[in-house]
PDB file of C-alpha atoms and ligand atoms in Angstrom:
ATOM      1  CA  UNK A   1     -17.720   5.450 -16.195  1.00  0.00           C
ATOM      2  CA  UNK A   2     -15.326   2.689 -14.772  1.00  0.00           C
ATOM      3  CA  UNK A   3     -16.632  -0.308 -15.041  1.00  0.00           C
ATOM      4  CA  UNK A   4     -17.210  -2.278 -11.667  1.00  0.00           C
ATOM      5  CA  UNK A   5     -15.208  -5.791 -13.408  1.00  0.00           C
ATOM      6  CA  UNK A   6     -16.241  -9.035 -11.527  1.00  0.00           C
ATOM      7  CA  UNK A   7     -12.962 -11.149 -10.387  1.00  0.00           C
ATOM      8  CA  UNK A   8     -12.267 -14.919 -10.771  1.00  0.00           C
ATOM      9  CA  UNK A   9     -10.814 -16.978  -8.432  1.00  0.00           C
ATOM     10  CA  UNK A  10      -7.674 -17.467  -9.382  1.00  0.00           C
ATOM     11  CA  UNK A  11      -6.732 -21.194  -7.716  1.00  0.00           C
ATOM     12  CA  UNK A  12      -3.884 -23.113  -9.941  1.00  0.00           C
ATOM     13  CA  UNK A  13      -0.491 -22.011 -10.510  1.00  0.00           C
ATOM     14  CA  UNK A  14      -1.876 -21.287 -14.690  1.00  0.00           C
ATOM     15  CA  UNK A  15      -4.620 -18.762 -13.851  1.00  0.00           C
ATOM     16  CA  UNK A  16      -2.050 -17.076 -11.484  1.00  0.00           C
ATOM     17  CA  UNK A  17       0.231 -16.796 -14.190  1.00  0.00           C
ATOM     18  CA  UNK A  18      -2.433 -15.598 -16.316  1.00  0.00           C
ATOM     19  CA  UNK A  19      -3.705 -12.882 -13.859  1.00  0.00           C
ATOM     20  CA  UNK A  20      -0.043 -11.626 -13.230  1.00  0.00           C
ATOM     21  CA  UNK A  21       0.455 -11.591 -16.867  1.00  0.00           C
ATOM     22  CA  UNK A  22      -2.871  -9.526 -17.915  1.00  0.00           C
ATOM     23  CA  UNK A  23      -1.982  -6.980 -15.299  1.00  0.00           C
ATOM     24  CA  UNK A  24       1.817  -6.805 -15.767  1.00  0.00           C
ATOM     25  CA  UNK A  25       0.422  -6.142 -19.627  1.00  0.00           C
ATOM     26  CA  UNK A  26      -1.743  -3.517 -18.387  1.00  0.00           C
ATOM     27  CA  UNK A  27       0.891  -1.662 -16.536  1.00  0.00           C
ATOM     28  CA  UNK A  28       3.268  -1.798 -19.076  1.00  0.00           C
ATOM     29  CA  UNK A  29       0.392  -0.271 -21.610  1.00  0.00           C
ATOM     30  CA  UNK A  30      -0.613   2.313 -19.141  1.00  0.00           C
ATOM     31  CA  UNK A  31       3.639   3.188 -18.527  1.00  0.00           C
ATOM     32  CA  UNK A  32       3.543   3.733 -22.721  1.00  0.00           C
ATOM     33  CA  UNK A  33       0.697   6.292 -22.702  1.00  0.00           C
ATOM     34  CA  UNK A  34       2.650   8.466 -20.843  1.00  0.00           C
ATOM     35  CA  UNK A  35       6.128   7.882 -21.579  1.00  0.00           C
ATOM     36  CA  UNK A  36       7.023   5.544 -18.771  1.00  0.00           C
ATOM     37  CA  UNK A  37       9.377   3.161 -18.269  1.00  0.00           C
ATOM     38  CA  UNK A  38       7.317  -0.127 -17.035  1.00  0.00           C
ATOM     39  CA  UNK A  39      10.144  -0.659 -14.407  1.00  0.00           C
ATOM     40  CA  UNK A  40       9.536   2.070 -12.513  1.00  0.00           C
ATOM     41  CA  UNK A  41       6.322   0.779 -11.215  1.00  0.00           C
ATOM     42  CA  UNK A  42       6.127  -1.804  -8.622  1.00  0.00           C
ATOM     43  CA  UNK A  43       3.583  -4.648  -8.771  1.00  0.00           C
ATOM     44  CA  UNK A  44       2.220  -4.923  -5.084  1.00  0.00           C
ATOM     45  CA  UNK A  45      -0.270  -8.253  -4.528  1.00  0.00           C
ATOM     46  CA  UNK A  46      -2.608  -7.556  -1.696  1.00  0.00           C
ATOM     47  CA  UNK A  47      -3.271 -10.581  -0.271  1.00  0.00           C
ATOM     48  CA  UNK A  48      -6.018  -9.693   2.370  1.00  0.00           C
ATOM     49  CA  UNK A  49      -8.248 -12.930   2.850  1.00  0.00           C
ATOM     50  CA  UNK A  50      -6.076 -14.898   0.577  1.00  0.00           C
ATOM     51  CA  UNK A  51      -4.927 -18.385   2.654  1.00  0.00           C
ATOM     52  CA  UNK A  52      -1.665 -19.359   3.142  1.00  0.00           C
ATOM     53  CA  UNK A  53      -1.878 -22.177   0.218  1.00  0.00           C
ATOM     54  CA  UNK A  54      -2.480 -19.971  -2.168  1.00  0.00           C
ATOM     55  CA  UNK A  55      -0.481 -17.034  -1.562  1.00  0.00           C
ATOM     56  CA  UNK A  56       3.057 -19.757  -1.690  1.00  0.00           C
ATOM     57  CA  UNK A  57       1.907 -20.625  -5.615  1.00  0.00           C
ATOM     58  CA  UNK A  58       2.103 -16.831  -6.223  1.00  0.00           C
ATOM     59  CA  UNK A  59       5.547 -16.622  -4.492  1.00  0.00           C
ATOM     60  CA  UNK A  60       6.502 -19.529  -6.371  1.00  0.00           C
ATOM     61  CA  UNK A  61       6.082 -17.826  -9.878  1.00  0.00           C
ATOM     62  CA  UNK A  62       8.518 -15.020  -8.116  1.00  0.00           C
ATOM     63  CA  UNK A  63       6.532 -12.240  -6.049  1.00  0.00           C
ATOM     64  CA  UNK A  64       7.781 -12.147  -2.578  1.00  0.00           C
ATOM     65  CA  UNK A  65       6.209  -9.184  -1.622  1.00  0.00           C
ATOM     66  CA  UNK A  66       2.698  -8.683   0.185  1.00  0.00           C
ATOM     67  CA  UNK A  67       0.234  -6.163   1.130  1.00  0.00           C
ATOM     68  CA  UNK A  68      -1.734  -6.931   4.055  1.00  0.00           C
ATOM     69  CA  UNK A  69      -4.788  -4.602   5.271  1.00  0.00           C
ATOM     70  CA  UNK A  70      -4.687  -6.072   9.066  1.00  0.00           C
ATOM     71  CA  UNK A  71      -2.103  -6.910  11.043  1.00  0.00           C
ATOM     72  CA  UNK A  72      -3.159  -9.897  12.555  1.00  0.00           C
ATOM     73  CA  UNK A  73      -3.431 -11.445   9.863  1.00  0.00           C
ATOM     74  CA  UNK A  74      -0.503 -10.380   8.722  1.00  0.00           C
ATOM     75  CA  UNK A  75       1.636 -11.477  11.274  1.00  0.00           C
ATOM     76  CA  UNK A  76      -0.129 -15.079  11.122  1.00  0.00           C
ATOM     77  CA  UNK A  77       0.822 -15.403   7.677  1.00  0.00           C
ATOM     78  CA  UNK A  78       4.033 -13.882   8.226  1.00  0.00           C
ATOM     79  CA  UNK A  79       5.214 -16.553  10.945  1.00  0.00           C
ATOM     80  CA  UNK A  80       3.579 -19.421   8.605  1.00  0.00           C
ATOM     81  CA  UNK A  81       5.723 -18.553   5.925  1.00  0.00           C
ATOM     82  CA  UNK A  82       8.565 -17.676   7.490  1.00  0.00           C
ATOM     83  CA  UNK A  83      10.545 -20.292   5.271  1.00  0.00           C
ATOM     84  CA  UNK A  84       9.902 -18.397   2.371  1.00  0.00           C
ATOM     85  CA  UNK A  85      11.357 -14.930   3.410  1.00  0.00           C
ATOM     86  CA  UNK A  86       8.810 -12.810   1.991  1.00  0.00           C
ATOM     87  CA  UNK A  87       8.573  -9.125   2.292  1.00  0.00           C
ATOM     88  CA  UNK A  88       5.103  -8.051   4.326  1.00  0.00           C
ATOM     89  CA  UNK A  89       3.886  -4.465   3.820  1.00  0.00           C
ATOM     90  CA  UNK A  90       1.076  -3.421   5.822  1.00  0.00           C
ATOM     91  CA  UNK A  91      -1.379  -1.504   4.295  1.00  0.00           C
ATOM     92  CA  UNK A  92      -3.983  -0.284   6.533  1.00  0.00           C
ATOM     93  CA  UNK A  93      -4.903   1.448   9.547  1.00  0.00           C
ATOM     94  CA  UNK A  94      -2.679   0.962  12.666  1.00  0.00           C
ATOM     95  CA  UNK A  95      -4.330   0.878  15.964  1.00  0.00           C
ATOM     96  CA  UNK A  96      -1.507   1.939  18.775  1.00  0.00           C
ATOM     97  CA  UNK A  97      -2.221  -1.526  20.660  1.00  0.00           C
ATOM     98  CA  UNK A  98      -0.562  -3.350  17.163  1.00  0.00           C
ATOM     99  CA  UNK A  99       2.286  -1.079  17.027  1.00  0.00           C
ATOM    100  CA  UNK A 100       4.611  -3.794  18.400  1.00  0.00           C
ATOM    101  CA  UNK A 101       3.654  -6.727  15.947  1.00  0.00           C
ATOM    102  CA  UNK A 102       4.396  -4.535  12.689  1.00  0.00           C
ATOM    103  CA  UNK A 103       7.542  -3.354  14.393  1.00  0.00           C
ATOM    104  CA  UNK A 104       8.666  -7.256  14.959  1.00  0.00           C
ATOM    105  CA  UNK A 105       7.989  -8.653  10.869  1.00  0.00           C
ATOM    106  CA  UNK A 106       6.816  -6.213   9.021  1.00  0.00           C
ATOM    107  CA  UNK A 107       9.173  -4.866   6.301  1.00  0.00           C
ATOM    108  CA  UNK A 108       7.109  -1.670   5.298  1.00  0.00           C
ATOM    109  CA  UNK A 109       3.807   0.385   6.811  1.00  0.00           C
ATOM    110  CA  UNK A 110       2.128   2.488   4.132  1.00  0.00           C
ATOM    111  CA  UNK A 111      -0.594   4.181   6.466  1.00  0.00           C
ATOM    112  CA  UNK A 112       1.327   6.467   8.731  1.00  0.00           C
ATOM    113  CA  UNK A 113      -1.368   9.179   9.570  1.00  0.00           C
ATOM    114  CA  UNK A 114       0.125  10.203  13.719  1.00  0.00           C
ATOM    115  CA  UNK A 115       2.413  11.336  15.388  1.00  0.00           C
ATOM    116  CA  UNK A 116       1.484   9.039  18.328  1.00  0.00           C
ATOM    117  CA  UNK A 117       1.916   6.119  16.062  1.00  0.00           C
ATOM    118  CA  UNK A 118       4.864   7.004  14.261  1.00  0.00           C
ATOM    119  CA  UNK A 119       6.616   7.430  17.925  1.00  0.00           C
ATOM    120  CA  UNK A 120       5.595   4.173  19.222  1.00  0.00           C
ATOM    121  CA  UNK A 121       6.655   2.502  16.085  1.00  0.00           C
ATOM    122  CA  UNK A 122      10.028   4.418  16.375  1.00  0.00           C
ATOM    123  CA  UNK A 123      10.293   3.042  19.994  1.00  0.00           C
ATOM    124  CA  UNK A 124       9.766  -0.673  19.470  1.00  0.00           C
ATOM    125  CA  UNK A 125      11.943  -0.590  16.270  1.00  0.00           C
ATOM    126  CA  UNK A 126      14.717   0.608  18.870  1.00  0.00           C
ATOM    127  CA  UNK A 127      13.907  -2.837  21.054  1.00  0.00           C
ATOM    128  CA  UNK A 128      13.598  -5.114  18.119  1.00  0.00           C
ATOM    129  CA  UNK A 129      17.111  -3.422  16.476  1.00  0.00           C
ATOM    130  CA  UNK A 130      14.681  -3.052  13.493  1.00  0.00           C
ATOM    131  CA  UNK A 131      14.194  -0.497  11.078  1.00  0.00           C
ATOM    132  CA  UNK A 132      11.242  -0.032   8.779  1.00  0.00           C
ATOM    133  CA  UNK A 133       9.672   1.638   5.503  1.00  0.00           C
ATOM    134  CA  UNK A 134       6.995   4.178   5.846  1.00  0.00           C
ATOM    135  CA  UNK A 135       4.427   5.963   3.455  1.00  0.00           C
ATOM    136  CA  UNK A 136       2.554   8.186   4.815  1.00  0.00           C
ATOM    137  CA  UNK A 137      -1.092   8.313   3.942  1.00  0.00           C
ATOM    138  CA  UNK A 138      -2.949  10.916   2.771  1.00  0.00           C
ATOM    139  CA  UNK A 139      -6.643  11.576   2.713  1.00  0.00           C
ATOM    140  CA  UNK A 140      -6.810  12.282  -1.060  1.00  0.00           C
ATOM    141  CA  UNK A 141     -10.351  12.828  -1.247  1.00  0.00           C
ATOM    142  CA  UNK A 142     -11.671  15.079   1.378  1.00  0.00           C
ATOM    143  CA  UNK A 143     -14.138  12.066   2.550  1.00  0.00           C
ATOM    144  CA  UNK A 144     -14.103  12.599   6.488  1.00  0.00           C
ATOM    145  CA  UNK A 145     -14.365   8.923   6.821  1.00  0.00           C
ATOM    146  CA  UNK A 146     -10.911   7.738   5.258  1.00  0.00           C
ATOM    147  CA  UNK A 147      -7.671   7.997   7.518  1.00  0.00           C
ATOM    148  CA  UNK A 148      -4.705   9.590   6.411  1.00  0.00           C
ATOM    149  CA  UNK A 149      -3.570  12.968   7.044  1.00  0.00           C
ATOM    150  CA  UNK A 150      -5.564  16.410   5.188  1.00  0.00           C
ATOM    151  CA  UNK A 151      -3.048  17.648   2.426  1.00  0.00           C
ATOM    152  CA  UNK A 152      -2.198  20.738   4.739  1.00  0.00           C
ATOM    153  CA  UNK A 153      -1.233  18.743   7.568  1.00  0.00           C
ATOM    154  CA  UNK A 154       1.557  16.985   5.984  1.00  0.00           C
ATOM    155  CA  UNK A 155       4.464  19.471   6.055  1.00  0.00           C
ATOM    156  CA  UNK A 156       4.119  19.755   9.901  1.00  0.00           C
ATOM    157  CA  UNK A 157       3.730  16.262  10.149  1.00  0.00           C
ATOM    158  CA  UNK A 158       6.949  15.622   8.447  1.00  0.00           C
ATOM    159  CA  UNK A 159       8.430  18.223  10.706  1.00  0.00           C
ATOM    160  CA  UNK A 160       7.407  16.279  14.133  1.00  0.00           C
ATOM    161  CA  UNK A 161       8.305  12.967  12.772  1.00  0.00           C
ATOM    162  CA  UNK A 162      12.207  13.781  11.551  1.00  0.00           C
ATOM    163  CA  UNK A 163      13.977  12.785  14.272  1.00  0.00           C
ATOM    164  CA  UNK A 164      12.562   9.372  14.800  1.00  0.00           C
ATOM    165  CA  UNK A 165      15.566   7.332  13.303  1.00  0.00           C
ATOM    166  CA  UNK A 166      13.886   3.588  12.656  1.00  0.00           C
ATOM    167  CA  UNK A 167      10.777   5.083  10.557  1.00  0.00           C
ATOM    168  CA  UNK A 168      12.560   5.440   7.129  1.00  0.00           C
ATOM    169  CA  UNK A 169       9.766   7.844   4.733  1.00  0.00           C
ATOM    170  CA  UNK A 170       9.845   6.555   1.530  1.00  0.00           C
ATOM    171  CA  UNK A 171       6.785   8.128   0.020  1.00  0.00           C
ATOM    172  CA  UNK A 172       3.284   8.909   0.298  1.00  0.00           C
ATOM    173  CA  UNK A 173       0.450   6.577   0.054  1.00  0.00           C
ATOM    174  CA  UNK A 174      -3.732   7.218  -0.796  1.00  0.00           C
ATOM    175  CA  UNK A 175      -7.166   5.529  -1.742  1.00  0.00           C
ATOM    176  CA  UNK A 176      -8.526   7.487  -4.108  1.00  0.00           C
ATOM    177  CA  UNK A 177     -12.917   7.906  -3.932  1.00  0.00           C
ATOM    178  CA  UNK A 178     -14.231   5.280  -4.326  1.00  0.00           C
ATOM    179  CA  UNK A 179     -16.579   6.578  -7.739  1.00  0.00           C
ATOM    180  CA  UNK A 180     -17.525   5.800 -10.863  1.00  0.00           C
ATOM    181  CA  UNK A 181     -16.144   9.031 -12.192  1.00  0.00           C
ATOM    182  CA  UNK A 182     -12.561   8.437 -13.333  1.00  0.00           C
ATOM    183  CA  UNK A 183     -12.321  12.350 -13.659  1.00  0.00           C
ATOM    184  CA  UNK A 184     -12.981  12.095  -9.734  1.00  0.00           C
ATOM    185  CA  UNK A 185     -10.750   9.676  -9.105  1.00  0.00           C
ATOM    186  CA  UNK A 186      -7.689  11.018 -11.279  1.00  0.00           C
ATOM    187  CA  UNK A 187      -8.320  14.397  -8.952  1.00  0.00           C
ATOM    188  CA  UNK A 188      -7.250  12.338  -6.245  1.00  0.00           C
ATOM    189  CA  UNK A 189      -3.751  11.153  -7.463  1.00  0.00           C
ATOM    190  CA  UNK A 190      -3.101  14.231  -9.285  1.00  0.00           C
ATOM    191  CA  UNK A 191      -3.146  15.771  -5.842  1.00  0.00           C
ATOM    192  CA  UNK A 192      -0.494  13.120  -4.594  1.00  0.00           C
ATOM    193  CA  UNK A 193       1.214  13.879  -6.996  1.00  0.00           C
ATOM    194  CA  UNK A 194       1.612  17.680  -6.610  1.00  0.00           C
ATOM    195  CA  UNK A 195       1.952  17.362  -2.837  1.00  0.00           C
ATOM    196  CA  UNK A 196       5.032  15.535  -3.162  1.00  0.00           C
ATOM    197  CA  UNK A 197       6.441  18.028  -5.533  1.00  0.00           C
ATOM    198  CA  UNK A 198       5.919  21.082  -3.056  1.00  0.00           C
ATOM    199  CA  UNK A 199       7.388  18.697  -0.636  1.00  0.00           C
ATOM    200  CA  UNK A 200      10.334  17.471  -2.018  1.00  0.00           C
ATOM    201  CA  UNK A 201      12.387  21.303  -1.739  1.00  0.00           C
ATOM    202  CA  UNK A 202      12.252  21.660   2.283  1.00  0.00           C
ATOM    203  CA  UNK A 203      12.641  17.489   2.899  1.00  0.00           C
ATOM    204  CA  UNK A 204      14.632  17.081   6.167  1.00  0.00           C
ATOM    205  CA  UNK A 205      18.145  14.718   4.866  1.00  0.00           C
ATOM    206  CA  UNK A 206      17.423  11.441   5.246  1.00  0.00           C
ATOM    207  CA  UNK A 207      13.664  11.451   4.090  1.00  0.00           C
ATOM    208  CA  UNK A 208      12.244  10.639   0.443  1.00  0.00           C
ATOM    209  CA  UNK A 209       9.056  10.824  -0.680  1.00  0.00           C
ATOM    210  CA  UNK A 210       9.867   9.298  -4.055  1.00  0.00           C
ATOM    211  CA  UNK A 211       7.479   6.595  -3.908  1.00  0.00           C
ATOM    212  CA  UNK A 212       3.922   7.062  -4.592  1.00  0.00           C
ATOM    213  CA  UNK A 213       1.626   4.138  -3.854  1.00  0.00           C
ATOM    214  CA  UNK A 214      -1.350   5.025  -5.053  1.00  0.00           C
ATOM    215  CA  UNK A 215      -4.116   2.790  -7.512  1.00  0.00           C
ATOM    216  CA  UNK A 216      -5.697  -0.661  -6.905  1.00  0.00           C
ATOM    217  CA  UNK A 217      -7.822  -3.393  -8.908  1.00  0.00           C
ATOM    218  CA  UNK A 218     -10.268  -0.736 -10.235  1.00  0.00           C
ATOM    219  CA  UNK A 219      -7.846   2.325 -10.742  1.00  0.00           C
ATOM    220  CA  UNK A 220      -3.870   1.173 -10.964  1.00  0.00           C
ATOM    221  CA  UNK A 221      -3.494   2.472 -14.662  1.00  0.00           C
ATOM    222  CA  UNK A 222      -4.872   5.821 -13.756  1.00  0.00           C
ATOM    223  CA  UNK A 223      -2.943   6.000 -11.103  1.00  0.00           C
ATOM    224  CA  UNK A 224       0.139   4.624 -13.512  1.00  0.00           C
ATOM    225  CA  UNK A 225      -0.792   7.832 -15.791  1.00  0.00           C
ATOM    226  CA  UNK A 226      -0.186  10.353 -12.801  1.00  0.00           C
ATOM    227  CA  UNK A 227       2.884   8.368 -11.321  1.00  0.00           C
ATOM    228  CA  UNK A 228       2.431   5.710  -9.459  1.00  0.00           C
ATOM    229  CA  UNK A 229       5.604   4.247  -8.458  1.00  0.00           C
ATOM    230  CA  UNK A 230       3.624   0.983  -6.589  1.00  0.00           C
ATOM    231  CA  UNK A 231       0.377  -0.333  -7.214  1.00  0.00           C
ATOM    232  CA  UNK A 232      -1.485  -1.813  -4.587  1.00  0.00           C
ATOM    233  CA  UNK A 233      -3.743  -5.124  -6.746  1.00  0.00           C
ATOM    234  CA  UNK A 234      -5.589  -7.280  -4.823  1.00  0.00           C
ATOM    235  CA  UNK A 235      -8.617  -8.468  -6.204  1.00  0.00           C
ATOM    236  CA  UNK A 236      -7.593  -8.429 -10.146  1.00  0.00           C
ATOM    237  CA  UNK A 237      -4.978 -10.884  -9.338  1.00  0.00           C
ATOM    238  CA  UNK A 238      -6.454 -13.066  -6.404  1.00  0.00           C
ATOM    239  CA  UNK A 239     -10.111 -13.287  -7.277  1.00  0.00           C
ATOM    240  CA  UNK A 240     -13.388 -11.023  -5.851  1.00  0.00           C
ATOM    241  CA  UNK A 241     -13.365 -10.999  -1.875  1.00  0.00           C
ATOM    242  CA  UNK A 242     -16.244 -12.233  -0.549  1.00  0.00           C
ATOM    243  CA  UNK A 243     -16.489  -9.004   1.810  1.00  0.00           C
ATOM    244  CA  UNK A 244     -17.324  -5.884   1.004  1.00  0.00           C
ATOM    245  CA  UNK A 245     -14.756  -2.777   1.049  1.00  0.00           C
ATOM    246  CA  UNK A 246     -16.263  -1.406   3.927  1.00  0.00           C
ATOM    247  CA  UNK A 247     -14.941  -4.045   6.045  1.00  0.00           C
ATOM    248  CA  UNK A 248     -11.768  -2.903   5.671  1.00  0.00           C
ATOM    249  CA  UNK A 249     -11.823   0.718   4.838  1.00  0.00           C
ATOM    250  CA  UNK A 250     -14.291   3.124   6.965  1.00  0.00           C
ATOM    251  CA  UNK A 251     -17.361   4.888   5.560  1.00  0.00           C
ATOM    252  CA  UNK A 252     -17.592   2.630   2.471  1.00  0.00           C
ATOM    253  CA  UNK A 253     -20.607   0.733   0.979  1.00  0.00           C
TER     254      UNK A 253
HETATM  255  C1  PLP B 301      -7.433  -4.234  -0.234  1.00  0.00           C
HETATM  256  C2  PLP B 301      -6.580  -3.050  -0.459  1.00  0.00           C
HETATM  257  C3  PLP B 301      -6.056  -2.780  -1.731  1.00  0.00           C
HETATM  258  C4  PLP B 301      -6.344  -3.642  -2.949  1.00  0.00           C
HETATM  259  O1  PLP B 301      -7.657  -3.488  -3.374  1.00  0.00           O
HETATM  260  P1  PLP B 301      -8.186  -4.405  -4.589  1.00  0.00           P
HETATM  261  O2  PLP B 301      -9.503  -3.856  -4.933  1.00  0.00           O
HETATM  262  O3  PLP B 301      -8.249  -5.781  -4.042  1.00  0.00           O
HETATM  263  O4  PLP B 301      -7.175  -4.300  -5.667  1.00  0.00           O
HETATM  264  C5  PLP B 301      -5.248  -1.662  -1.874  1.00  0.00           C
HETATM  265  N1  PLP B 301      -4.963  -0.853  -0.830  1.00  0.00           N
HETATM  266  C6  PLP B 301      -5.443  -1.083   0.396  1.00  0.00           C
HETATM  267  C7  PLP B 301      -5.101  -0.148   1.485  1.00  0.00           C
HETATM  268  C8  PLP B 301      -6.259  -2.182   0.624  1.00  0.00           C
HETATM  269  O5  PLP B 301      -6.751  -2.405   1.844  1.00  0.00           O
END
């Protein structure tokens, strides 16, 4: 069974360097099982709940990128920072009514799951001269709850979505289940995994889907094994949040 590890605060510039260090080891360990080379995998801090004073020590000690689940509080932290020029990914679910904040800072959107989205996004890139990086998310796991598209959809989707010229795909993004069961939760990148092979022969020109971001706190080095190319860590770097997953991802407990 994985083990469910409790999180410290992390709240001086030493116990961020420690965090970054013990995970950046862990990476590097899970790359050698496999035959990886360690920079192939990109370190992505989710920094959901963390405040402003906090995230600036970790972009001191050299990150400047972040993953943010919601974009309002993405954008807040985005214009609060905007001295430090960091890169702000957004994460999670996109509701049509925030399509035009992502489109104004945002540097790259991992959970691209419609077409109605993807066109609105394309249309206020146009007005903000933008452009921006895309994963689209897949639902990995069969649970009806999570968002992203089913595996079968994603060929069509790619399809509708090719001639929108300010969404650049880069890759594909999942959660895997949330379980105990690391055979489970392998299953889930594995399929990722595959589904970008089959995909990668009929790609339309200017589309990759090289990246996989797939694996968090509880499951990056699994995720390493099957080929992760970014890691999504929140918690193991920043400390435990004090709300449960199911604020922030659907049909959790
Ligand atoms: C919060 C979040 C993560 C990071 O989860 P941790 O358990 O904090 O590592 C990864 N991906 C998404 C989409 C998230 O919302």
């Amino acid at each position: 069974m994985l083990q469910r590890p409790v999180y410290p605060k992390a709240t001086s510039l030493e116990e961020f360097r420690e965090n970054f260090a013990q995970i950046q080891a862990r990476i590097v360990q899970a790359c050698e099982r496999v035959g990886r080379d360690p920079g192939t995998v990109r370190l992505l801090p989710v920094s959901k709940t963390v405040d402003e004073e906090r995230i600036r020590m970790v972009a001191s000690l050299g990150y400047s990128q972040f993953g943010e689940n919601k974009v309002q509080e993405a954008q807040t932290k985005a214009d609060a920072m905007q001295d430090l020029n960091l890169h702000w990914a957004v994460i999670g679910h996109l509701q049509t009514n925030k399509v035009k904040y992502v489109a104004r800072f945002a540097s790259e959107f991992q959970a691209l799951d419609s077409l109605r989205v993807a066109e609105l996004l394309d249309a206020r890139l146009e007005i903000e001269d933008r452009y921006l990086d895309v994963h689209i998310q897949i639902n990995t796991s069969g649970e009806e709850s999570k968002y992203g598209l089913a595996p079968q959809e994603l060929a069509d989707f790619i399809q509708s979505i090719k001639d929108l010229k300010r969404i650049r795909v880069k890759g594909l993004m999942t959660l895997a289940i949330l379980s105990g069961d690391p055979v489970k939760v392998r299953q889930c990148f594995v399929l990722l995994r595959q589904l970008r092979e089959q995909m990668q022969t009929n790609l339309p020109e200017h589309m990759r889907l090289d990246d996989l971001s797939m694996g968090m706190s509880g499951d990056f080095e699994i995720a390493i094994e099957e080929g992760a190319t970014t890691v999504r860590i929140g918690q193991a770097l920043f400390g435990a949040r004090a709300l449960p997953d199911s604020h922030y991802w659907p049909g959790i407990n």
